[in-house]
mmCIF file of N, CA and C in Angstrom:
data_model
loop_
_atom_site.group_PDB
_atom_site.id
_atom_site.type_symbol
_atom_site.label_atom_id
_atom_site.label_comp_id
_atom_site.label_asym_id
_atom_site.label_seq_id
_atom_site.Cartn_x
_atom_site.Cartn_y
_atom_site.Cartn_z
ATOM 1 N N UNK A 1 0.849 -1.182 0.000
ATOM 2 C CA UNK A 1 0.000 0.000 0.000
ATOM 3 C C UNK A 1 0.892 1.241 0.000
ATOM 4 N N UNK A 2 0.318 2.013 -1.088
ATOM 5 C CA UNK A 2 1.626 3.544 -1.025
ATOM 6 C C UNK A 2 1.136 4.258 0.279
ATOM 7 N N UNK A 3 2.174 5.187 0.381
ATOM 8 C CA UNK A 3 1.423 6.378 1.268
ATOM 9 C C UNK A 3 0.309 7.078 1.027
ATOM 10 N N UNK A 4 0.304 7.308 -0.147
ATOM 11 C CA UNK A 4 -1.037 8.700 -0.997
ATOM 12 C C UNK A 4 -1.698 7.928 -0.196
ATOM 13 N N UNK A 5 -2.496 6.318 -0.526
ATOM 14 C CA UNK A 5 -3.692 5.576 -0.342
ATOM 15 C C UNK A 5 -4.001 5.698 1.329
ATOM 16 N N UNK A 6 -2.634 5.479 2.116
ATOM 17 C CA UNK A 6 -2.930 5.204 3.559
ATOM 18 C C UNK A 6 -3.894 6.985 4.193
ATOM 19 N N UNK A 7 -2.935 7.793 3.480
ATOM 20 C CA UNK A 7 -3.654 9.293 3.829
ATOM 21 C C UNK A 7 -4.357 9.433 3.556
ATOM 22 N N UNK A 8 -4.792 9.302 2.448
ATOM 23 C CA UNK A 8 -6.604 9.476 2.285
ATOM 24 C C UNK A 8 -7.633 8.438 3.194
ATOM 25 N N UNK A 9 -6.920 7.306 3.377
ATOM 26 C CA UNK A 9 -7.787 6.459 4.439
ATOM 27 C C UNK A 9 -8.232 6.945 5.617
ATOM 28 N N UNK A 10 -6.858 7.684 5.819
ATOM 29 C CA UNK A 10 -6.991 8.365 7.514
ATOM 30 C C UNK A 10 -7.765 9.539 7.120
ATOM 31 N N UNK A 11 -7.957 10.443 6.060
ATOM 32 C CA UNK A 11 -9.096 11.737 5.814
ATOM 33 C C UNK A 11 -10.031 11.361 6.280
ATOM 34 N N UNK A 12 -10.417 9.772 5.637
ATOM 35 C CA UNK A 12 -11.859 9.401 5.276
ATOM 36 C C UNK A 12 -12.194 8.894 6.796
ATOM 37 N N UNK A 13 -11.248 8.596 7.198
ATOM 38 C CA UNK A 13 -11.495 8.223 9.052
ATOM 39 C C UNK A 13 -11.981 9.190 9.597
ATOM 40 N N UNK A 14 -10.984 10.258 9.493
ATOM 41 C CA UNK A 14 -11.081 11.727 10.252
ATOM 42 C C UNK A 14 -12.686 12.292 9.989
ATOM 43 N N UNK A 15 -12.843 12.477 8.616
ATOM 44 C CA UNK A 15 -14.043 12.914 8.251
ATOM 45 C C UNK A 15 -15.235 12.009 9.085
ATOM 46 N N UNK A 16 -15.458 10.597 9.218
ATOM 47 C CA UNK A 16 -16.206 10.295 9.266
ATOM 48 C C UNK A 16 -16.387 10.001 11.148
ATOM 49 N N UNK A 17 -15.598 10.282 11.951
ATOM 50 C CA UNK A 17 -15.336 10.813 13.065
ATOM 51 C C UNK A 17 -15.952 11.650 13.354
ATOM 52 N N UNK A 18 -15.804 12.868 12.428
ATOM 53 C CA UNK A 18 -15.978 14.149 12.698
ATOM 54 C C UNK A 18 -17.488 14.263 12.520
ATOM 55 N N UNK A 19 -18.038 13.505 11.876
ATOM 56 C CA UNK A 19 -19.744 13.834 11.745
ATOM 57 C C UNK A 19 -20.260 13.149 12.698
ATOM 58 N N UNK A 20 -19.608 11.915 13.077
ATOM 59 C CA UNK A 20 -20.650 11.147 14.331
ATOM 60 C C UNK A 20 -20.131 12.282 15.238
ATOM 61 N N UNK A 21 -19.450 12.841 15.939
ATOM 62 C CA UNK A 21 -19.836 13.922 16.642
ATOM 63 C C UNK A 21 -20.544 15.071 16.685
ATOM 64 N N UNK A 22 -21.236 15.181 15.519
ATOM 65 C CA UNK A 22 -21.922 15.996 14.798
ATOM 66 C C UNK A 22 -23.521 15.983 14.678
ATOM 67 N N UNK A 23 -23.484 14.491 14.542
ATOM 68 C CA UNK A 23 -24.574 13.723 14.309
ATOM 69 C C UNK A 23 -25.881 13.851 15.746
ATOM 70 N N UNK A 24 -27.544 14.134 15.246
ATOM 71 C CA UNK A 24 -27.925 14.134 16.299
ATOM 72 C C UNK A 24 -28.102 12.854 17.505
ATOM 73 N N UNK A 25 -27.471 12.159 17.014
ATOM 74 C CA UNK A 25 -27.541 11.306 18.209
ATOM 75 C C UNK A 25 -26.679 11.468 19.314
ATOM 76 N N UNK A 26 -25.290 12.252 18.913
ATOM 77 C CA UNK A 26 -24.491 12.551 19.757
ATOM 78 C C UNK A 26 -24.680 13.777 19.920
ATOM 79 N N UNK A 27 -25.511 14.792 19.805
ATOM 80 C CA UNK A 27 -25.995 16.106 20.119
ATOM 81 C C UNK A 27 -26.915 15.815 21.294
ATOM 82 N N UNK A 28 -27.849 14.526 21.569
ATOM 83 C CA UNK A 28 -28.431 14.578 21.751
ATOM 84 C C UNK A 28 -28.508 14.066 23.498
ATOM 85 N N UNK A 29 -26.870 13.894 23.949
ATOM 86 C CA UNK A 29 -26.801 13.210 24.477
ATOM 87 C C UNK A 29 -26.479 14.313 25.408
ATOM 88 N N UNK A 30 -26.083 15.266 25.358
ATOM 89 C CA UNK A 30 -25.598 16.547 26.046
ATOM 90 C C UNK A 30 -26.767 16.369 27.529
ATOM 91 N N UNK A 31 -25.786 17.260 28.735
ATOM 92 C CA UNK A 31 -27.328 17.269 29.776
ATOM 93 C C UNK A 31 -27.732 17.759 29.579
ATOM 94 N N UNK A 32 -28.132 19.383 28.711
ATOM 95 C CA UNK A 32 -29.000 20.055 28.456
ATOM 96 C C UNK A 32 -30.024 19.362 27.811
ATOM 97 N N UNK A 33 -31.296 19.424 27.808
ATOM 98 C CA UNK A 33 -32.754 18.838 27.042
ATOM 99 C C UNK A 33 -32.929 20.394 26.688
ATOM 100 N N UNK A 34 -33.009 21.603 27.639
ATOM 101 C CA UNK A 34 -33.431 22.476 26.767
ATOM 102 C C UNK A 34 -32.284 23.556 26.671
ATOM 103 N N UNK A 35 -32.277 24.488 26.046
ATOM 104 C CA UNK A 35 -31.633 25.761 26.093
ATOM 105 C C UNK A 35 -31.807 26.659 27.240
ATOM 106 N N UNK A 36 -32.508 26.654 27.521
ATOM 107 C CA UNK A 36 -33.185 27.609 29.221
ATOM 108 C C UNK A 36 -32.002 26.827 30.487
ATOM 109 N N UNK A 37 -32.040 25.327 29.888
ATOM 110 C CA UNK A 37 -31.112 24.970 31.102
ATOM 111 C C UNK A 37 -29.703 25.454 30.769
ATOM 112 N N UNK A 38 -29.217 25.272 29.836
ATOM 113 C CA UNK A 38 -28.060 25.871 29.165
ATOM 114 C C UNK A 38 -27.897 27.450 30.029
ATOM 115 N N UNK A 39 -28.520 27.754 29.726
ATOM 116 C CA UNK A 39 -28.383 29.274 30.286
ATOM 117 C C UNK A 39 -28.581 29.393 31.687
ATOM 118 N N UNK A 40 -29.024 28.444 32.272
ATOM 119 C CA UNK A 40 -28.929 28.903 33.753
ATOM 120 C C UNK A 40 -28.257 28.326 34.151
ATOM 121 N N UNK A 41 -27.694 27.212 33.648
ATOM 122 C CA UNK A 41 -25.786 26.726 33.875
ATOM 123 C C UNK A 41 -24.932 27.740 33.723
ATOM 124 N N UNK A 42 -24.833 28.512 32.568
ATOM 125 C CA UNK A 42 -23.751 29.398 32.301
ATOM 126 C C UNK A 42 -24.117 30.640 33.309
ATOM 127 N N UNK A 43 -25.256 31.247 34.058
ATOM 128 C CA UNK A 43 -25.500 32.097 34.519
ATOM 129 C C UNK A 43 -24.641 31.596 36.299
ATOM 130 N N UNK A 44 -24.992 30.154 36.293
ATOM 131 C CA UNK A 44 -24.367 29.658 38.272
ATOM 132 C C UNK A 44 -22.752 29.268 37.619
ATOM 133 N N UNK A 45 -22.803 29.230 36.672
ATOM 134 C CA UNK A 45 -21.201 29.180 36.606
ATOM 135 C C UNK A 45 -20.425 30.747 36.759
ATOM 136 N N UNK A 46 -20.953 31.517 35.864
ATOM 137 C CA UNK A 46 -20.559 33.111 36.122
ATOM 138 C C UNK A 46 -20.653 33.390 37.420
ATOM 139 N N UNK A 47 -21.695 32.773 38.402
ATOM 140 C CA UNK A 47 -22.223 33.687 39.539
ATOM 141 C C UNK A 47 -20.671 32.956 40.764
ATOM 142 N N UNK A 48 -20.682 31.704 40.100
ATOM 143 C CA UNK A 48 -19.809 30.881 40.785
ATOM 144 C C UNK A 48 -18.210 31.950 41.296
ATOM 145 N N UNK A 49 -18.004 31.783 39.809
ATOM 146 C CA UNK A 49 -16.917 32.344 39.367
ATOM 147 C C UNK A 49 -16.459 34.373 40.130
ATOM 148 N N UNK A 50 -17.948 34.661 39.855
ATOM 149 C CA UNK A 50 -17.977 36.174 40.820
ATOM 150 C C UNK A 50 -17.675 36.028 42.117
ATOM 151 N N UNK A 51 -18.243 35.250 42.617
ATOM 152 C CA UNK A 51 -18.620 34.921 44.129
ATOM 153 C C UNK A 51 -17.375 34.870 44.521
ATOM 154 N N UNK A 52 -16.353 33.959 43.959
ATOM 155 C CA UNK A 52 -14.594 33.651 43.954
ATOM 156 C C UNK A 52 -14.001 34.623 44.171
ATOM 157 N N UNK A 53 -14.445 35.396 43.103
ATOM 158 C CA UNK A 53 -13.279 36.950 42.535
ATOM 159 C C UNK A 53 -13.769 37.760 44.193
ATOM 160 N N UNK A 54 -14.832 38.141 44.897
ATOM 161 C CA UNK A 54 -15.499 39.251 45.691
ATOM 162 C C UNK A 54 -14.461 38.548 46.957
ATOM 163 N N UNK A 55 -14.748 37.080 47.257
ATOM 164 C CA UNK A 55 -14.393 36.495 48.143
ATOM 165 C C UNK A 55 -12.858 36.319 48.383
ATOM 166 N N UNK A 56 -12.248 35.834 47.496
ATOM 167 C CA UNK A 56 -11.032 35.615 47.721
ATOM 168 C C UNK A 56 -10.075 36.358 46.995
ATOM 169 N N UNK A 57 -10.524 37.123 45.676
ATOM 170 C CA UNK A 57 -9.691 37.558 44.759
ATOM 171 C C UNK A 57 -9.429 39.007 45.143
ATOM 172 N N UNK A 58 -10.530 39.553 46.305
ATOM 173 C CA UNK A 58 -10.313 40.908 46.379
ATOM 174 C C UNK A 58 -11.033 41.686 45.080
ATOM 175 N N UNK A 59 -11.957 41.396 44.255
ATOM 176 C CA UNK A 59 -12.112 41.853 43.063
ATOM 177 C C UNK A 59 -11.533 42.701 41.749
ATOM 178 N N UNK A 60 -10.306 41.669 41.608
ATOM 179 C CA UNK A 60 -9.419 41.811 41.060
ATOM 180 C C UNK A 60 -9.128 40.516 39.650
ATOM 181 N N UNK A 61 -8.940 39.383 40.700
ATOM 182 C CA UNK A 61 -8.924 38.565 40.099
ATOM 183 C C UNK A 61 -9.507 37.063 40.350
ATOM 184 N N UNK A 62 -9.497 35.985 39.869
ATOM 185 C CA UNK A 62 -10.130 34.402 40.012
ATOM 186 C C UNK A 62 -9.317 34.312 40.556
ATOM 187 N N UNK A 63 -9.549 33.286 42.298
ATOM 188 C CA UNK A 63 -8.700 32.186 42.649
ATOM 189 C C UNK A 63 -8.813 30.961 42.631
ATOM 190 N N UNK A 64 -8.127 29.879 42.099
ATOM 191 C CA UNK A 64 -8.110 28.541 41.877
ATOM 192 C C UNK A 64 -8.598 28.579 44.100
ATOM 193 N N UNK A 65 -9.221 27.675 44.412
ATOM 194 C CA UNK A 65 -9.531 27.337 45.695
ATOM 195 C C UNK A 65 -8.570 25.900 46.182
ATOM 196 N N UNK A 66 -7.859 25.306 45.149
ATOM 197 C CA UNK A 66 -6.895 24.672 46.057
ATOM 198 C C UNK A 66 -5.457 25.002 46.042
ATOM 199 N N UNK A 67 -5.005 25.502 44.851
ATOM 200 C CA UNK A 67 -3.485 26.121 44.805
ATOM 201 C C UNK A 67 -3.254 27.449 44.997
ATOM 202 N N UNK A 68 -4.960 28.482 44.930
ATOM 203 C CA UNK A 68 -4.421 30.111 45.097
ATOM 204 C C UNK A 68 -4.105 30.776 44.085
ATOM 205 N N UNK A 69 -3.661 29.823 42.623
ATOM 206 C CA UNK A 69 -3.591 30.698 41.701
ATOM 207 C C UNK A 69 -4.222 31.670 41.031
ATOM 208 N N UNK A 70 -4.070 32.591 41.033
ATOM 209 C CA UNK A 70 -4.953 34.135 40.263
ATOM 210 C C UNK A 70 -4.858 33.996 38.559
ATOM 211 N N UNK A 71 -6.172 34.598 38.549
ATOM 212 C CA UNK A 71 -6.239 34.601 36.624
ATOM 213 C C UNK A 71 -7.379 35.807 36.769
ATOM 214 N N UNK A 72 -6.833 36.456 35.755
ATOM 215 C CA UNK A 72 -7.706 37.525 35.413
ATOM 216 C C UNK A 72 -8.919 37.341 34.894
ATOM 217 N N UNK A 73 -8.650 35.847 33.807
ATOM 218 C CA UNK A 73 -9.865 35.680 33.289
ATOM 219 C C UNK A 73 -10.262 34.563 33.615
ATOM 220 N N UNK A 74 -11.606 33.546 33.460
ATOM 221 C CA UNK A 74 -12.044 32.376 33.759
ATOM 222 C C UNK A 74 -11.702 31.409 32.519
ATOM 223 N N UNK A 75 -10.915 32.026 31.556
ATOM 224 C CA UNK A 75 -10.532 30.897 30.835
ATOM 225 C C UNK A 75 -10.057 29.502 31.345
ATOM 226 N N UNK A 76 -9.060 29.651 32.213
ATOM 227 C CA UNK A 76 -8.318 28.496 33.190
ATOM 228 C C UNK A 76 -8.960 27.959 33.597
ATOM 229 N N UNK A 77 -10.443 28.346 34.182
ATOM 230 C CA UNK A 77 -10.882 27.714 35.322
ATOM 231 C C UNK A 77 -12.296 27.119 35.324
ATOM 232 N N UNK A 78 -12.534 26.189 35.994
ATOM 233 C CA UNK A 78 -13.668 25.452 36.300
ATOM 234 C C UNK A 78 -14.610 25.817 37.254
ATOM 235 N N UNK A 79 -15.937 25.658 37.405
ATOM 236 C CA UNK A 79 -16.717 25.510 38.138
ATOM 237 C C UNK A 79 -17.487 24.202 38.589
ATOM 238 N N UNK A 80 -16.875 24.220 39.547
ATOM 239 C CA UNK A 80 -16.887 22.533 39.835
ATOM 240 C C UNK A 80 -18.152 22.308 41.256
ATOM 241 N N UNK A 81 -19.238 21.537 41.130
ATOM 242 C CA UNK A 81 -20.490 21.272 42.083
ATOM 243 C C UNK A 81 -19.674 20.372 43.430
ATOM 244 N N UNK A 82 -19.704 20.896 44.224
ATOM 245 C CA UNK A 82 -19.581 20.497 45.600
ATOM 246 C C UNK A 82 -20.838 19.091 45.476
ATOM 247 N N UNK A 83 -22.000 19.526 45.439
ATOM 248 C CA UNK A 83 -23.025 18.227 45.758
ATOM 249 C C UNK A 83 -23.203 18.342 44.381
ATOM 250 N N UNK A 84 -23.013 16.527 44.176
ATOM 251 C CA UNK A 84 -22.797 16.461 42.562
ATOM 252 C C UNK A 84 -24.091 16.739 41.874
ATOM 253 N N UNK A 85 -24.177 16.654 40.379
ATOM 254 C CA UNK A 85 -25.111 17.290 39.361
ATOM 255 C C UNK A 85 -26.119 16.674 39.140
ATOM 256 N N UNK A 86 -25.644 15.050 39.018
ATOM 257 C CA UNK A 86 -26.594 14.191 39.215
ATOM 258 C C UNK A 86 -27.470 13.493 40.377
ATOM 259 N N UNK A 87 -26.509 13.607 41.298
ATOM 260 C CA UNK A 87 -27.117 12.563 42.665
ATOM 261 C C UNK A 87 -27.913 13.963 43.432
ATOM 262 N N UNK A 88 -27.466 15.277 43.225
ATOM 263 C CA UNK A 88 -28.211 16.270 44.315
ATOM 264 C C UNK A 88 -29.072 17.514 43.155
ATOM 265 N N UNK A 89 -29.450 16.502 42.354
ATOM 266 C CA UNK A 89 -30.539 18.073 41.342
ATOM 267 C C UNK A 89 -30.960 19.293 42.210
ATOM 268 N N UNK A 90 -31.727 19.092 43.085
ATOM 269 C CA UNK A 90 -32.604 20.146 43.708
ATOM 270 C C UNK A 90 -30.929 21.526 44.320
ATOM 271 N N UNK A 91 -29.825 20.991 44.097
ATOM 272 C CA UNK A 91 -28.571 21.620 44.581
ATOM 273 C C UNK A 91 -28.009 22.205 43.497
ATOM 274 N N UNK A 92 -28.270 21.579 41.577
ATOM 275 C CA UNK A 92 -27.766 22.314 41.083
ATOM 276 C C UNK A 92 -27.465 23.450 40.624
ATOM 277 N N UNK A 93 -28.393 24.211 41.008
ATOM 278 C CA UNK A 93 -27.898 25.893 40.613
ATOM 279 C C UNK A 93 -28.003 26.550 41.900
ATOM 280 N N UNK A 94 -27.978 25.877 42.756
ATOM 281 C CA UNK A 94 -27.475 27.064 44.289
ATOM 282 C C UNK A 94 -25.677 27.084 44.039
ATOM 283 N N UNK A 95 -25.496 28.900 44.039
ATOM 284 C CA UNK A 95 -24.473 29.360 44.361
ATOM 285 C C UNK A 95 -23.553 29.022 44.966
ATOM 286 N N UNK A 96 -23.678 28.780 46.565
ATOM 287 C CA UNK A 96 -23.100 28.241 47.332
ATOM 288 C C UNK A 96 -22.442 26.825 47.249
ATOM 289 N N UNK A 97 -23.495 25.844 45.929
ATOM 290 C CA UNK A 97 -22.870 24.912 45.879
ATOM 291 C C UNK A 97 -21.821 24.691 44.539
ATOM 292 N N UNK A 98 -21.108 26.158 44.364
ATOM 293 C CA UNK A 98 -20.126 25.735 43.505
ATOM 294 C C UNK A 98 -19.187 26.161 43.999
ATOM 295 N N UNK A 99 -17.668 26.215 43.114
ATOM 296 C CA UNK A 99 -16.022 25.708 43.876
ATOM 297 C C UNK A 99 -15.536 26.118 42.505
ATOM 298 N N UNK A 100 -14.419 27.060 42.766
ATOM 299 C CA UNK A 100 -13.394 27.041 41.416
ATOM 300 C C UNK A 100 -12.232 26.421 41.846
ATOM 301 N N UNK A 101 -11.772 25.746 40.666
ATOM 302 C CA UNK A 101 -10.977 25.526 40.494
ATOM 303 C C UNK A 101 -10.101 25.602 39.019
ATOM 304 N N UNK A 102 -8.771 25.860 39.154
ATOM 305 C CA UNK A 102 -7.735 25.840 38.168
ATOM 306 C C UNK A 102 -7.954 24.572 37.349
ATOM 307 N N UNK A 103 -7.471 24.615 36.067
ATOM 308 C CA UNK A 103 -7.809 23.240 35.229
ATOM 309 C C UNK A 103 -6.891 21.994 36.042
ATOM 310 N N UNK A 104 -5.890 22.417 35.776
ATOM 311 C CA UNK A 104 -5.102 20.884 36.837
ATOM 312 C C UNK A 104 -5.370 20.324 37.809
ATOM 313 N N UNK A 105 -6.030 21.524 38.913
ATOM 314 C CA UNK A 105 -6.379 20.764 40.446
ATOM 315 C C UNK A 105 -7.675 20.427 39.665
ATOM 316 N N UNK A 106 -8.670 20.983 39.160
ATOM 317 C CA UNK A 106 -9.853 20.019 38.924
ATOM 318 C C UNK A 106 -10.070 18.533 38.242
ATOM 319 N N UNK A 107 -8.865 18.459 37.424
ATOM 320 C CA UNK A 107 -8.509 17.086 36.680
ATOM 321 C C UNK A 107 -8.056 16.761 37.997
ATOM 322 N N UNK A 108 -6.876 17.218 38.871
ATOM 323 C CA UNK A 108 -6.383 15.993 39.911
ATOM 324 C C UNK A 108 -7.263 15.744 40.728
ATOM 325 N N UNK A 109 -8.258 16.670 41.379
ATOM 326 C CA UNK A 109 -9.311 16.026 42.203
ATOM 327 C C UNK A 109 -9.691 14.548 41.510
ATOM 328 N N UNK A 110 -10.312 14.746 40.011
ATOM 329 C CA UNK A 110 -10.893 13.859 39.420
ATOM 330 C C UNK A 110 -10.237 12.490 39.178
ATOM 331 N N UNK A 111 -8.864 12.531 39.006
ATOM 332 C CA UNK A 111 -7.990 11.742 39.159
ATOM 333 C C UNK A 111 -7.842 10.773 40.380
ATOM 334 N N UNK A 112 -7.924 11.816 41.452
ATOM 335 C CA UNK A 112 -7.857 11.713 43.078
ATOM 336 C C UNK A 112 -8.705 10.598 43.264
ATOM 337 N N UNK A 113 -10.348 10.872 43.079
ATOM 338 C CA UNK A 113 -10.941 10.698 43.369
ATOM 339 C C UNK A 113 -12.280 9.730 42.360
ATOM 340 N N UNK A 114 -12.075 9.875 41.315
ATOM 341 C CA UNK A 114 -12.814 9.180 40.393
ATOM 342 C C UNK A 114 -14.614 9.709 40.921
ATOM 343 N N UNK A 115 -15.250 8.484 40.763
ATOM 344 C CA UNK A 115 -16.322 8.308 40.659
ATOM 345 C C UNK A 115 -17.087 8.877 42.159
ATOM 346 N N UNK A 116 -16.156 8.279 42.968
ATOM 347 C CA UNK A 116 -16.518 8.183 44.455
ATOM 348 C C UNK A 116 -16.797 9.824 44.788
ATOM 349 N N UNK A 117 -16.187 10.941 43.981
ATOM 350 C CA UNK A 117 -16.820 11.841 44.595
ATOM 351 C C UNK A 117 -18.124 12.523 44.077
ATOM 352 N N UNK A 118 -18.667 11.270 43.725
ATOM 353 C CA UNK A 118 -20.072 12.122 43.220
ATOM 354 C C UNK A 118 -20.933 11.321 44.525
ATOM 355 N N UNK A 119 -20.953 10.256 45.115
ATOM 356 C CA UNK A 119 -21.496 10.227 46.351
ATOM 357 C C UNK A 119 -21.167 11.021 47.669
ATOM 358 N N UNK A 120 -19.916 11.568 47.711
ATOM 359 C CA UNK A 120 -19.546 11.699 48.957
ATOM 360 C C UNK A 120 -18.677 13.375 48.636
ATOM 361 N N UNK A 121 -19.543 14.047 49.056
ATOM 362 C CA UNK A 121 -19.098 15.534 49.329
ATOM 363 C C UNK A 121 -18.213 16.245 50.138
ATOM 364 N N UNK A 122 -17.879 14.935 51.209
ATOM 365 C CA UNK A 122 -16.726 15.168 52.068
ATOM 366 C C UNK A 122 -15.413 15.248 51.483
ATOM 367 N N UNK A 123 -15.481 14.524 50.021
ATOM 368 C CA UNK A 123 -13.938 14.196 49.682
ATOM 369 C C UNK A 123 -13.642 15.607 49.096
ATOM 370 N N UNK A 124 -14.595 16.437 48.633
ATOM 371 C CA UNK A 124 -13.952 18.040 48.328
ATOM 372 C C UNK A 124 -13.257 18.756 49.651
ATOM 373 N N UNK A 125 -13.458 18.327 50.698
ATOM 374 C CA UNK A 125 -12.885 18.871 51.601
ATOM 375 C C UNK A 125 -11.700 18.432 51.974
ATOM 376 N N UNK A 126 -11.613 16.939 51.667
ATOM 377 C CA UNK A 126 -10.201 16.597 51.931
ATOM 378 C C UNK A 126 -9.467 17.072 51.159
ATOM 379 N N UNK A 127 -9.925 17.134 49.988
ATOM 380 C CA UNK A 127 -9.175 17.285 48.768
ATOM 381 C C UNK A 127 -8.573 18.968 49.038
ATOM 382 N N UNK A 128 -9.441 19.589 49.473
ATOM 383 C CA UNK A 128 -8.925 21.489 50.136
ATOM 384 C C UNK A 128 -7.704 21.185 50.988
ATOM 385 N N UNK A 129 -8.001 20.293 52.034
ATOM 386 C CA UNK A 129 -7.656 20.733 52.951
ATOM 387 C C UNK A 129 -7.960 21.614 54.334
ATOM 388 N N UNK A 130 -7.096 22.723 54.625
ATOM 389 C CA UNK A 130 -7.512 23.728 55.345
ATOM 390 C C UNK A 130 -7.681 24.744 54.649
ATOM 391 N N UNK A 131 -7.672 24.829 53.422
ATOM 392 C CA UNK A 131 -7.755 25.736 52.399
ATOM 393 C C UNK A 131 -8.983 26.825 51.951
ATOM 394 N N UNK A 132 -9.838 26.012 52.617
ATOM 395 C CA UNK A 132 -11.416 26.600 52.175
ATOM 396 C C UNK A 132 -12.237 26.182 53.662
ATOM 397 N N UNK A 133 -12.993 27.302 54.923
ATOM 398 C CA UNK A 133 -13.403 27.043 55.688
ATOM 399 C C UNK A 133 -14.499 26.847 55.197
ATOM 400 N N UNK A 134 -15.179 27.558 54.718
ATOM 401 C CA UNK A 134 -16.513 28.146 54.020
ATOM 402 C C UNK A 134 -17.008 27.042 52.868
ATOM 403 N N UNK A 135 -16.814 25.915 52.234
ATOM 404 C CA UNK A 135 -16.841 25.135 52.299
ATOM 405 C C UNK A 135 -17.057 23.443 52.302
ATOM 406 N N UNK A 136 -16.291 23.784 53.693
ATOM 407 C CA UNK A 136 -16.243 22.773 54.834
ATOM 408 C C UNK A 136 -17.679 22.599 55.776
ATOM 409 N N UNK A 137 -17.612 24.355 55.985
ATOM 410 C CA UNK A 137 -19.140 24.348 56.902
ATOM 411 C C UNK A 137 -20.631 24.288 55.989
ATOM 412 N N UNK A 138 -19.984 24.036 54.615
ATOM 413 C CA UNK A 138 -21.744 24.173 53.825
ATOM 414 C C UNK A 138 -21.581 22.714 53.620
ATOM 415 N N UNK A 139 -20.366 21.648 53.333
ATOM 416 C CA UNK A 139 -20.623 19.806 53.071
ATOM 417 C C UNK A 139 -21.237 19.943 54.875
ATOM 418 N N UNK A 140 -20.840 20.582 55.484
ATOM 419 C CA UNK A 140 -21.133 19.457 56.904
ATOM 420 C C UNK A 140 -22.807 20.440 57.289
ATOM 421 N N UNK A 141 -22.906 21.399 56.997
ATOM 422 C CA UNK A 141 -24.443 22.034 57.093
ATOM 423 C C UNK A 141 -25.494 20.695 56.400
ATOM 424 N N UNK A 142 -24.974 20.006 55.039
ATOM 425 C CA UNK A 142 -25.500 19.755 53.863
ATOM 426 C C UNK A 142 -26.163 20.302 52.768
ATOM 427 N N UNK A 143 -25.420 21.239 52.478
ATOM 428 C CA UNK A 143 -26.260 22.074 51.605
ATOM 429 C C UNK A 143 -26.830 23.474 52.005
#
């Protein structure tokens, strides 16, 4: 087999990759069902993200909540649910129950911790540390 033939194989891969992600079956799989929810995700993620900057950033800038790192913008950073998305619905768009974090500590939590921290809300606290009082006292309030 020449090369020309193998590269066009891999186009025709690429291409056809690229539409099953495209495709509504994999559109369809998103958690949003509607657009209204879409938007009031992106609205507790912003509010998340403010709440950070007033609180810890001095209103200046984002702080990652386990390393401290500052970013001007929320590109870096995550908004990550203390009581998870699925197991605590009636929790997902309270304020209080979100957490920034920097892209790395939010992959290493996830790393950390896998699956297990979508039952157990305590492990965001281990995972802080002494880092975050505030919290600490809303997993052990519950919410």
């Amino acid at each position: 087999m020449s090369k020309k033939t193998s590269i066009s194989k891999l186009a025709k891969w690429k291409r056809k990759e690229a539409k099953k992600k495209l495709s509504p079956k994999s559109l369809s799989k998103s958690r949003w069902t509607t657009t209204k929810q879409e938007g009031r995700y992106k609205r507790w993620r912003k509010s998340v993200c403010e709440m950070n900057k007033r609180k810890r950033g001095k209103s200046k800038h984002y702080i990652c909540e386990k390393c401290g790192k500052q970013y001007k913008t929320t590109r870096y950073l995550h908004a990550h649910h203390i009581f998870s998305w699925k197991k605590f619905p009636d929790k997902r768009y309270t304020i209080k129950n979100g957490i920034v974090f920097c892209v790395p500590c939010h992959k290493g939590f996830h790393k950390t911790y896998g699956f297990d921290a979508l039952d157990t809300p305590k492990l965001i606290v281990e995972y802080l540390g002494d880092s975050s009082k505030s919290v600490k006292d809303y997993v052990e309030k519950g919410g």
